[in-house]
């Protein structure tokens, strides 16, 4: 029998979770005869088997190893990786699981924390064990940004920076000329500790699968939102109230801690600020280990001062929530679906002098979602609670808003767009906007609904260099052919424009208070027979005295006054 040729023209995509819903992200992609699962999350709004993706869709409910070529995890949030041990150890999967190095380090800790809450505190018995988590993580393979990983001779994957949380990545999945770019959760705007999502120029996926959590939202000015947050916290504690801010262990917690720390210092406030035990130690460990994933401001100051070592914010002391007087508490988890934040909320919710500030999205069915929706009586652990404290919902969520989603579509120019991880009505609105503005077909399947896409063939034409040079020489303007100058590239968030502003040799806009330095990625692949890493590392010490020489390369970034714009390549 002749060998069966894979169908490379047709792609099939089916959500097993996060189809017209937020929670348990899990998308099955078939491209060029290869089957790839991206994300394997858990739904926080359910406490039964509905919290897991519907794995019975794959191979009739048997082991998944023979069906899946690989699994990819975009980041460490539990709605994207929470079902991973269940999938690999209970359902059965022995193949490769790819994720970035920070995700690999952090996911194991968060999975074990969640298991302790479910089993040791809530007493669940039908749940994965510590051994399941350890065995699952042995199958996980770390990958670096922009590294092309050949899963087999036809299937390759590549990670791009997604912002959102430490280690979050978008993944390009490619077979032949066709590819799928899966965003996971991403943020197109830099924040106080992470950069903005970015893909390399020239990435043109056949299908872009994008989250759509905030598909109808265009956020207001971030500075105005921060001022409003600080004002409300300050007013509440001045009245003697207690303020609880539910957060997840890494990400938004660091963002808001940096904000409150600087405000407390500036205003000389003495009201205590606490955070869940272990939060700071954990954050310090991971941000120190993966400093190259943070934004330019954090990198710049990290040598002199660790931005995550706080003077005014300290670990939560036993019984501090019962102490009289005002206080601010950062507590996990962020959706009030269990743990310490729910325990403290039950104690504080009946006193109108207190306040809860919800800084991010909450999945339907969680206590957090009910609080945001304004419910005045909520059943928690079988007991009704009166909600009398002040409730504020301020989105500091590190998700792309409608403007950011449109920006990514404009950059990537995909043949098709698919929305997942969002509510159906919001998806429908953005779908119409994208189809009208970009004339691109948009899909928004429900869970279990298969989308079949026929890809357009691609044709690359080799143009001889002498033809290109001849065309350039025909241009009467010689300035277009050679024009060396020193400049800053300035991105204006208000107008969504990128401008090149010429500066003198000793001038720069980086020191301007109104400008915030951002990362601009320029990439080139250099091929050679052999690289002397030790010699190269020695040469590069002039630019980065703290570079790390590793077995497979060098990890570095410019420090102090060595900005990327000052580098020169010698021909």
PDB file of N, CA and C in Angstrom, residues 472-485:
ATOM      1  N   UNK A 472      17.033  49.819  -6.798  1.00  0.00           N
ATOM      2  CA  UNK A 472      17.389  50.870  -5.854  1.00  0.00           C
ATOM      3  C   UNK A 472      18.130  52.012  -6.543  1.00  0.00           C
ATOM      4  N   UNK A 473      19.018  51.664  -7.486  1.00  0.00           N
ATOM      5  CA  UNK A 473      19.808  52.683  -8.175  1.00  0.00           C
ATOM      6  C   UNK A 473      18.964  53.564  -9.076  1.00  0.00           C
ATOM      7  N   UNK A 474      17.791  53.074  -9.480  1.00  0.00           N
ATOM      8  CA  UNK A 474      16.895  53.859 -10.332  1.00  0.00           C
ATOM      9  C   UNK A 474      16.188  54.963  -9.553  1.00  0.00           C
ATOM     10  N   UNK A 475      16.184  54.853  -8.216  1.00  0.00           N
ATOM     11  CA  UNK A 475      15.522  55.869  -7.393  1.00  0.00           C
ATOM     12  C   UNK A 475      16.376  57.136  -7.392  1.00  0.00           C
ATOM     13  N   UNK A 476      15.820  58.271  -7.802  1.00  0.00           N
ATOM     14  CA  UNK A 476      16.623  59.509  -7.890  1.00  0.00           C
ATOM     15  C   UNK A 476      17.024  60.067  -6.530  1.00  0.00           C
ATOM     16  N   UNK A 477      16.398  59.584  -5.446  1.00  0.00           N
ATOM     17  CA  UNK A 477      16.699  60.117  -4.120  1.00  0.00           C
ATOM     18  C   UNK A 477      17.775  59.258  -3.455  1.00  0.00           C
ATOM     19  N   UNK A 478      19.032  59.696  -3.429  1.00  0.00           N
ATOM     20  CA  UNK A 478      20.105  58.867  -2.852  1.00  0.00           C
ATOM     21  C   UNK A 478      19.961  58.672  -1.350  1.00  0.00           C
ATOM     22  N   UNK A 479      19.213  59.555  -0.683  1.00  0.00           N
ATOM     23  CA  UNK A 479      19.052  59.449   0.771  1.00  0.00           C
ATOM     24  C   UNK A 479      18.341  58.161   1.153  1.00  0.00           C
ATOM     25  N   UNK A 480      17.511  57.629   0.242  1.00  0.00           N
ATOM     26  CA  UNK A 480      16.773  56.411   0.540  1.00  0.00           C
ATOM     27  C   UNK A 480      17.681  55.187   0.526  1.00  0.00           C
ATOM     28  N   UNK A 481      18.837  55.303  -0.176  1.00  0.00           N
ATOM     29  CA  UNK A 481      19.732  54.154  -0.291  1.00  0.00           C
ATOM     30  C   UNK A 481      20.673  54.047   0.903  1.00  0.00           C
ATOM     31  N   UNK A 482      21.095  55.176   1.422  1.00  0.00           N
ATOM     32  CA  UNK A 482      22.047  55.144   2.544  1.00  0.00           C
ATOM     33  C   UNK A 482      21.808  56.375   3.409  1.00  0.00           C
ATOM     34  N   UNK A 483      21.402  56.183   4.604  1.00  0.00           N
ATOM     35  CA  UNK A 483      21.054  57.336   5.451  1.00  0.00           C
ATOM     36  C   UNK A 483      21.333  57.031   6.914  1.00  0.00           C
ATOM     37  N   UNK A 484      22.608  56.970   7.337  1.00  0.00           N
ATOM     38  CA  UNK A 484      22.886  56.676   8.752  1.00  0.00           C
ATOM     39  C   UNK A 484      22.553  57.883   9.639  1.00  0.00           C
ATOM     40  N   UNK A 485      21.810  57.629  10.725  1.00  0.00           N
ATOM     41  CA  UNK A 485      21.506  58.685  11.677  1.00  0.00           C
ATOM     42  C   UNK A 485      21.144  58.047  13.012  1.00  0.00           C
TER      43      UNK A 485
END
